[in-house]
Amino acid sequence: MKRLILLFTNSSSRSRLYWKTRSFFIPQQRWLTRVIPRTYCDKVELVPRILFAILVDFVEKEKGLSQLDADWAKELENGHVSQEYVDDVNLTYSELRDAYNYIKTQRDELQSAADSSYPETLPGVHGIFEEPTFDAAGNKSICMRSCETLYGMSFAEAYAEHNRLEALMEKRDQEAMMTIVRHVKVLWT
């Protein structure tokens, strides 16, 4: 009972209790909780979502790329910073800008191109399964049609463009994620 009384009389304990309770019901990183789906999501899909959301929030909400517009002439003249530092800062933020541009525009274009690159079925072919057959015992057997029957070409030819676009998107995603992780120490304002 004495501990409970101390909890409500000590202002720092009251403040700590208030902020823990408030943070539980009203998360401080609400933008991040909006990115995480409420259904099951594999880690391989979740990690890019979170990293991309971190960079987008840094650029859009915190105006994190404002360093690119900075005028370093006065600091260079006074000797407060070196030219190497300025070049490093500009390179870092330009890499983050390139990753941001990929995430916001180019990735959506690649995704829509990959989605529309699936091969078209031949006219007169309805469905991917052949007509069911029955054996002597009366068991039903259903087979998938071959790519030659569905598309008039082999699997490798039919899905070549789609596989190329998915591989390109995977490569660009990896580059963007590596850029974010490599420059994680500057993602604060």
PDB file of C-alpha atoms in Angstrom:
ATOM      1  CA  MET A   1       0.000   0.000   0.000  1.00  0.00           C
ATOM      2  CA  LYS A   2       2.869   2.332   0.812  1.00  0.00           C
ATOM      3  CA  ARG A   3       4.320   1.828  -2.691  1.00  0.00           C
ATOM      4  CA  LEU A   4       0.958   2.667  -4.248  1.00  0.00           C
ATOM      5  CA  ILE A   5       0.758   5.879  -2.234  1.00  0.00           C
ATOM      6  CA  LEU A   6       4.296   6.806  -3.266  1.00  0.00           C
ATOM      7  CA  LEU A   7       3.354   6.199  -6.900  1.00  0.00           C
ATOM      8  CA  PHE A   8       0.728   8.926  -6.804  1.00  0.00           C
ATOM      9  CA  THR A   9       2.626  11.380  -4.623  1.00  0.00           C
ATOM     10  CA  ASN A  10       5.931  11.303  -6.484  1.00  0.00           C
ATOM     11  CA  SER A  11       5.632  13.541  -9.551  1.00  0.00           C
ATOM     12  CA  SER A  12       8.297  11.734 -11.589  1.00  0.00           C
ATOM     13  CA  SER A  13       6.558   8.393 -11.012  1.00  0.00           C
ATOM     14  CA  ARG A  14       3.245   9.941 -11.988  1.00  0.00           C
ATOM     15  CA  SER A  15       4.794  11.397 -15.122  1.00  0.00           C
ATOM     16  CA  ARG A  16       6.427   8.093 -16.050  1.00  0.00           C
ATOM     17  CA  LEU A  17       3.119   6.249 -15.544  1.00  0.00           C
ATOM     18  CA  TYR A  18       1.285   8.843 -17.634  1.00  0.00           C
ATOM     19  CA  TRP A  19       3.710   8.610 -20.561  1.00  0.00           C
ATOM     20  CA  LYS A  20       3.839   4.805 -20.521  1.00  0.00           C
ATOM     21  CA  THR A  21       0.047   4.631 -20.557  1.00  0.00           C
ATOM     22  CA  ARG A  22      -0.265   7.339 -23.196  1.00  0.00           C
ATOM     23  CA  SER A  23       2.347   5.725 -25.439  1.00  0.00           C
ATOM     24  CA  PHE A  24       0.543   2.400 -25.206  1.00  0.00           C
ATOM     25  CA  PHE A  25      -2.745   3.859 -26.468  1.00  0.00           C
ATOM     26  CA  ILE A  26      -1.324   6.634 -28.677  1.00  0.00           C
ATOM     27  CA  PRO A  27       1.942   5.403 -30.235  1.00  0.00           C
ATOM     28  CA  GLN A  28       4.606   8.026 -30.815  1.00  0.00           C
ATOM     29  CA  GLN A  29       5.564   6.483 -34.151  1.00  0.00           C
ATOM     30  CA  ARG A  30       2.041   6.368 -35.566  1.00  0.00           C
ATOM     31  CA  TRP A  31       3.310   6.654 -39.147  1.00  0.00           C
ATOM     32  CA  LEU A  32       5.124   3.353 -38.621  1.00  0.00           C
ATOM     33  CA  THR A  33       2.106   1.544 -37.205  1.00  0.00           C
ATOM     34  CA  ARG A  34       0.180   2.533 -40.348  1.00  0.00           C
ATOM     35  CA  VAL A  35       2.756   0.798 -42.551  1.00  0.00           C
ATOM     36  CA  ILE A  36       2.667  -2.526 -40.727  1.00  0.00           C
ATOM     37  CA  PRO A  37      -0.331  -4.524 -41.944  1.00  0.00           C
ATOM     38  CA  ARG A  38      -2.798  -5.884 -39.404  1.00  0.00           C
ATOM     39  CA  THR A  39      -2.750  -9.265 -41.146  1.00  0.00           C
ATOM     40  CA  TYR A  40       0.111 -11.731 -41.415  1.00  0.00           C
ATOM     41  CA  CYS A  41       3.068 -10.469 -43.403  1.00  0.00           C
ATOM     42  CA  ASP A  42       6.341 -12.283 -44.034  1.00  0.00           C
ATOM     43  CA  LYS A  43       9.522 -10.643 -42.794  1.00  0.00           C
ATOM     44  CA  VAL A  44      10.889 -10.467 -46.329  1.00  0.00           C
ATOM     45  CA  GLU A  45       7.946  -8.215 -47.208  1.00  0.00           C
ATOM     46  CA  LEU A  46       7.853  -6.361 -43.904  1.00  0.00           C
ATOM     47  CA  VAL A  47      11.493  -5.230 -43.827  1.00  0.00           C
ATOM     48  CA  PRO A  48      11.337  -3.274 -47.113  1.00  0.00           C
ATOM     49  CA  ARG A  49       8.011  -1.719 -46.118  1.00  0.00           C
ATOM     50  CA  ILE A  50       9.449  -0.479 -42.836  1.00  0.00           C
ATOM     51  CA  LEU A  51      12.743   0.758 -44.290  1.00  0.00           C
ATOM     52  CA  PHE A  52      10.980   2.550 -47.131  1.00  0.00           C
ATOM     53  CA  ALA A  53       8.500   4.106 -44.690  1.00  0.00           C
ATOM     54  CA  ILE A  54      11.389   5.341 -42.553  1.00  0.00           C
ATOM     55  CA  LEU A  55      12.980   7.124 -45.500  1.00  0.00           C
ATOM     56  CA  VAL A  56       9.676   8.555 -46.746  1.00  0.00           C
ATOM     57  CA  ASP A  57       8.876   9.909 -43.274  1.00  0.00           C
ATOM     58  CA  PHE A  58      12.380  11.367 -42.978  1.00  0.00           C
ATOM     59  CA  VAL A  59      12.061  13.169 -46.309  1.00  0.00           C
ATOM     60  CA  GLU A  60       8.423  14.262 -46.235  1.00  0.00           C
ATOM     61  CA  LYS A  61       7.659  14.925 -42.579  1.00  0.00           C
ATOM     62  CA  GLU A  62      11.064  15.889 -41.204  1.00  0.00           C
ATOM     63  CA  LYS A  63      12.284  17.626 -44.389  1.00  0.00           C
ATOM     64  CA  GLY A  64      15.476  15.610 -44.056  1.00  0.00           C
ATOM     65  CA  LEU A  65      16.936  16.388 -47.468  1.00  0.00           C
ATOM     66  CA  SER A  66      17.228  20.096 -46.722  1.00  0.00           C
ATOM     67  CA  GLN A  67      21.008  19.571 -46.388  1.00  0.00           C
ATOM     68  CA  LEU A  68      21.182  19.382 -50.180  1.00  0.00           C
ATOM     69  CA  ASP A  69      20.049  23.004 -50.399  1.00  0.00           C
ATOM     70  CA  ALA A  70      22.463  24.238 -47.728  1.00  0.00           C
ATOM     71  CA  ASP A  71      24.992  26.893 -48.631  1.00  0.00           C
ATOM     72  CA  TRP A  72      28.333  25.859 -47.159  1.00  0.00           C
ATOM     73  CA  ALA A  73      30.331  28.856 -48.432  1.00  0.00           C
ATOM     74  CA  LYS A  74      30.399  30.742 -45.131  1.00  0.00           C
ATOM     75  CA  GLU A  75      31.341  27.653 -43.090  1.00  0.00           C
ATOM     76  CA  LEU A  76      34.068  26.740 -45.583  1.00  0.00           C
ATOM     77  CA  GLU A  77      35.413  30.293 -45.572  1.00  0.00           C
ATOM     78  CA  ASN A  78      35.566  30.412 -41.761  1.00  0.00           C
ATOM     79  CA  GLY A  79      37.196  26.976 -41.604  1.00  0.00           C
ATOM     80  CA  HIS A  80      34.384  25.384 -39.599  1.00  0.00           C
ATOM     81  CA  VAL A  81      34.041  22.533 -42.105  1.00  0.00           C
ATOM     82  CA  SER A  82      36.282  21.059 -44.772  1.00  0.00           C
ATOM     83  CA  GLN A  83      35.492  20.551 -48.439  1.00  0.00           C
ATOM     84  CA  GLU A  84      35.698  16.783 -47.859  1.00  0.00           C
ATOM     85  CA  TYR A  85      32.949  17.031 -45.246  1.00  0.00           C
ATOM     86  CA  VAL A  86      30.727  19.060 -47.565  1.00  0.00           C
ATOM     87  CA  ASP A  87      31.276  16.574 -50.395  1.00  0.00           C
ATOM     88  CA  ASP A  88      30.503  13.651 -48.074  1.00  0.00           C
ATOM     89  CA  VAL A  89      27.291  15.295 -46.823  1.00  0.00           C
ATOM     90  CA  ASN A  90      26.164  16.085 -50.360  1.00  0.00           C
ATOM     91  CA  LEU A  91      26.943  12.543 -51.532  1.00  0.00           C
ATOM     92  CA  THR A  92      25.084  10.999 -48.589  1.00  0.00           C
ATOM     93  CA  TYR A  93      21.969  13.089 -49.047  1.00  0.00           C
ATOM     94  CA  SER A  94      21.970  12.706 -52.828  1.00  0.00           C
ATOM     95  CA  GLU A  95      22.072   8.901 -52.381  1.00  0.00           C
ATOM     96  CA  LEU A  96      19.139   9.159 -49.964  1.00  0.00           C
ATOM     97  CA  ARG A  97      17.297  11.380 -52.456  1.00  0.00           C
ATOM     98  CA  ASP A  98      17.877   8.820 -55.227  1.00  0.00           C
ATOM     99  CA  ALA A  99      16.537   6.042 -52.977  1.00  0.00           C
ATOM    100  CA  TYR A 100      13.522   8.213 -52.084  1.00  0.00           C
ATOM    101  CA  ASN A 101      12.798   8.935 -55.757  1.00  0.00           C
ATOM    102  CA  TYR A 102      12.976   5.236 -56.537  1.00  0.00           C
ATOM    103  CA  ILE A 103      10.599   4.386 -53.671  1.00  0.00           C
ATOM    104  CA  LYS A 104       8.047   7.068 -54.509  1.00  0.00           C
ATOM    105  CA  THR A 105       7.943   6.899 -58.309  1.00  0.00           C
ATOM    106  CA  GLN A 106      10.069   4.312 -60.065  1.00  0.00           C
ATOM    107  CA  ARG A 107       9.114   1.370 -57.842  1.00  0.00           C
ATOM    108  CA  ASP A 108       5.395   1.830 -58.526  1.00  0.00           C
ATOM    109  CA  GLU A 109       6.105   2.028 -62.257  1.00  0.00           C
ATOM    110  CA  LEU A 110       8.186  -1.158 -62.123  1.00  0.00           C
ATOM    111  CA  GLN A 111       5.498  -2.938 -60.100  1.00  0.00           C
ATOM    112  CA  SER A 112       2.736  -1.992 -62.545  1.00  0.00           C
ATOM    113  CA  ALA A 113       4.937  -2.992 -65.499  1.00  0.00           C
ATOM    114  CA  ALA A 114       5.645  -6.359 -63.856  1.00  0.00           C
ATOM    115  CA  ASP A 115       1.948  -6.872 -63.129  1.00  0.00           C
ATOM    116  CA  SER A 116       1.022  -6.183 -66.747  1.00  0.00           C
ATOM    117  CA  SER A 117       3.835  -8.317 -68.181  1.00  0.00           C
ATOM    118  CA  TYR A 118       2.150 -11.667 -67.598  1.00  0.00           C
ATOM    119  CA  PRO A 119       1.696 -13.518 -70.890  1.00  0.00           C
ATOM    120  CA  GLU A 120      -1.648 -13.466 -72.691  1.00  0.00           C
ATOM    121  CA  THR A 121      -3.409 -16.764 -73.233  1.00  0.00           C
ATOM    122  CA  LEU A 122      -4.137 -17.931 -76.744  1.00  0.00           C
ATOM    123  CA  PRO A 123      -7.624 -17.226 -78.095  1.00  0.00           C
ATOM    124  CA  GLY A 124     -10.035 -20.056 -77.426  1.00  0.00           C
ATOM    125  CA  VAL A 125      -8.162 -21.285 -74.325  1.00  0.00           C
ATOM    126  CA  HIS A 126     -10.366 -20.982 -71.265  1.00  0.00           C
ATOM    127  CA  GLY A 127      -8.788 -21.699 -67.906  1.00  0.00           C
ATOM    128  CA  ILE A 128      -5.452 -23.184 -66.977  1.00  0.00           C
ATOM    129  CA  PHE A 129      -6.786 -26.706 -66.388  1.00  0.00           C
ATOM    130  CA  GLU A 130      -7.608 -29.323 -68.999  1.00  0.00           C
ATOM    131  CA  GLU A 131     -10.934 -31.101 -69.013  1.00  0.00           C
ATOM    132  CA  PRO A 132     -11.107 -33.647 -66.183  1.00  0.00           C
ATOM    133  CA  THR A 133     -10.517 -37.285 -67.039  1.00  0.00           C
ATOM    134  CA  PHE A 134     -11.684 -40.376 -65.205  1.00  0.00           C
ATOM    135  CA  ASP A 135      -9.753 -43.612 -64.855  1.00  0.00           C
ATOM    136  CA  ALA A 136     -11.243 -47.133 -64.762  1.00  0.00           C
ATOM    137  CA  ALA A 137     -11.977 -46.884 -61.038  1.00  0.00           C
ATOM    138  CA  GLY A 138     -13.865 -43.607 -61.549  1.00  0.00           C
ATOM    139  CA  ASN A 139     -11.226 -41.368 -59.952  1.00  0.00           C
ATOM    140  CA  LYS A 140     -11.216 -37.842 -61.304  1.00  0.00           C
ATOM    141  CA  SER A 141      -7.926 -36.467 -62.599  1.00  0.00           C
ATOM    142  CA  ILE A 142      -7.307 -32.810 -63.500  1.00  0.00           C
ATOM    143  CA  CYS A 143      -4.115 -31.658 -65.188  1.00  0.00           C
ATOM    144  CA  MET A 144      -2.803 -28.168 -65.783  1.00  0.00           C
ATOM    145  CA  ARG A 145      -2.336 -27.116 -69.350  1.00  0.00           C
ATOM    146  CA  SER A 146       1.231 -26.708 -70.523  1.00  0.00           C
ATOM    147  CA  CYS A 147       2.639 -23.274 -71.376  1.00  0.00           C
ATOM    148  CA  GLU A 148       2.734 -24.300 -75.014  1.00  0.00           C
ATOM    149  CA  THR A 149      -1.026 -24.942 -74.880  1.00  0.00           C
ATOM    150  CA  LEU A 150      -1.823 -21.792 -72.888  1.00  0.00           C
ATOM    151  CA  TYR A 151       0.517 -19.263 -74.464  1.00  0.00           C
ATOM    152  CA  GLY A 152       1.950 -20.930 -77.569  1.00  0.00           C
ATOM    153  CA  MET A 153       5.507 -20.736 -76.217  1.00  0.00           C
ATOM    154  CA  SER A 154       7.697 -22.281 -73.542  1.00  0.00           C
ATOM    155  CA  PHE A 155       7.589 -21.198 -69.895  1.00  0.00           C
ATOM    156  CA  ALA A 156      10.947 -19.409 -70.185  1.00  0.00           C
ATOM    157  CA  GLU A 157       9.755 -17.423 -73.205  1.00  0.00           C
ATOM    158  CA  ALA A 158       6.314 -16.685 -71.728  1.00  0.00           C
ATOM    159  CA  TYR A 159       7.616 -15.324 -68.422  1.00  0.00           C
ATOM    160  CA  ALA A 160      10.941 -13.861 -69.566  1.00  0.00           C
ATOM    161  CA  GLU A 161       9.817 -10.214 -69.385  1.00  0.00           C
ATOM    162  CA  HIS A 162       8.007 -10.683 -66.080  1.00  0.00           C
ATOM    163  CA  ASN A 163      11.019 -12.431 -64.524  1.00  0.00           C
ATOM    164  CA  ARG A 164      13.329  -9.690 -65.831  1.00  0.00           C
ATOM    165  CA  LEU A 165      11.178  -6.942 -64.302  1.00  0.00           C
ATOM    166  CA  GLU A 166      10.889  -8.752 -60.974  1.00  0.00           C
ATOM    167  CA  ALA A 167      14.660  -9.297 -60.849  1.00  0.00           C
ATOM    168  CA  LEU A 168      15.230  -5.608 -61.662  1.00  0.00           C
ATOM    169  CA  MET A 169      12.797  -4.542 -58.952  1.00  0.00           C
ATOM    170  CA  GLU A 170      14.465  -6.883 -56.437  1.00  0.00           C
ATOM    171  CA  LYS A 171      17.896  -5.473 -57.326  1.00  0.00           C
ATOM    172  CA  ARG A 172      16.704  -1.869 -57.020  1.00  0.00           C
ATOM    173  CA  ASP A 173      14.917  -2.636 -53.726  1.00  0.00           C
ATOM    174  CA  GLN A 174      18.133  -4.125 -52.348  1.00  0.00           C
ATOM    175  CA  GLU A 175      20.114  -1.049 -53.438  1.00  0.00           C
ATOM    176  CA  ALA A 176      17.591   1.309 -51.824  1.00  0.00           C
ATOM    177  CA  MET A 177      17.524  -0.704 -48.582  1.00  0.00           C
ATOM    178  CA  MET A 178      21.335  -0.835 -48.462  1.00  0.00           C
ATOM    179  CA  THR A 179      21.460   2.935 -48.967  1.00  0.00           C
ATOM    180  CA  ILE A 180      19.039   3.473 -46.086  1.00  0.00           C
ATOM    181  CA  VAL A 181      20.945   1.135 -43.777  1.00  0.00           C
ATOM    182  CA  ARG A 182      24.330   2.568 -44.806  1.00  0.00           C
ATOM    183  CA  HIS A 183      23.186   6.113 -43.964  1.00  0.00           C
ATOM    184  CA  VAL A 184      21.000   5.314 -40.952  1.00  0.00           C
ATOM    185  CA  LYS A 185      23.015   7.646 -38.703  1.00  0.00           C
ATOM    186  CA  VAL A 186      21.872  10.730 -40.641  1.00  0.00           C
ATOM    187  CA  LEU A 187      18.166   9.894 -40.488  1.00  0.00           C
ATOM    188  CA  TRP A 188      17.445  12.372 -37.753  1.00  0.00           C
ATOM    189  CA  THR A 189      16.749  16.080 -37.843  1.00  0.00           C
TER     190      THR A 189
END
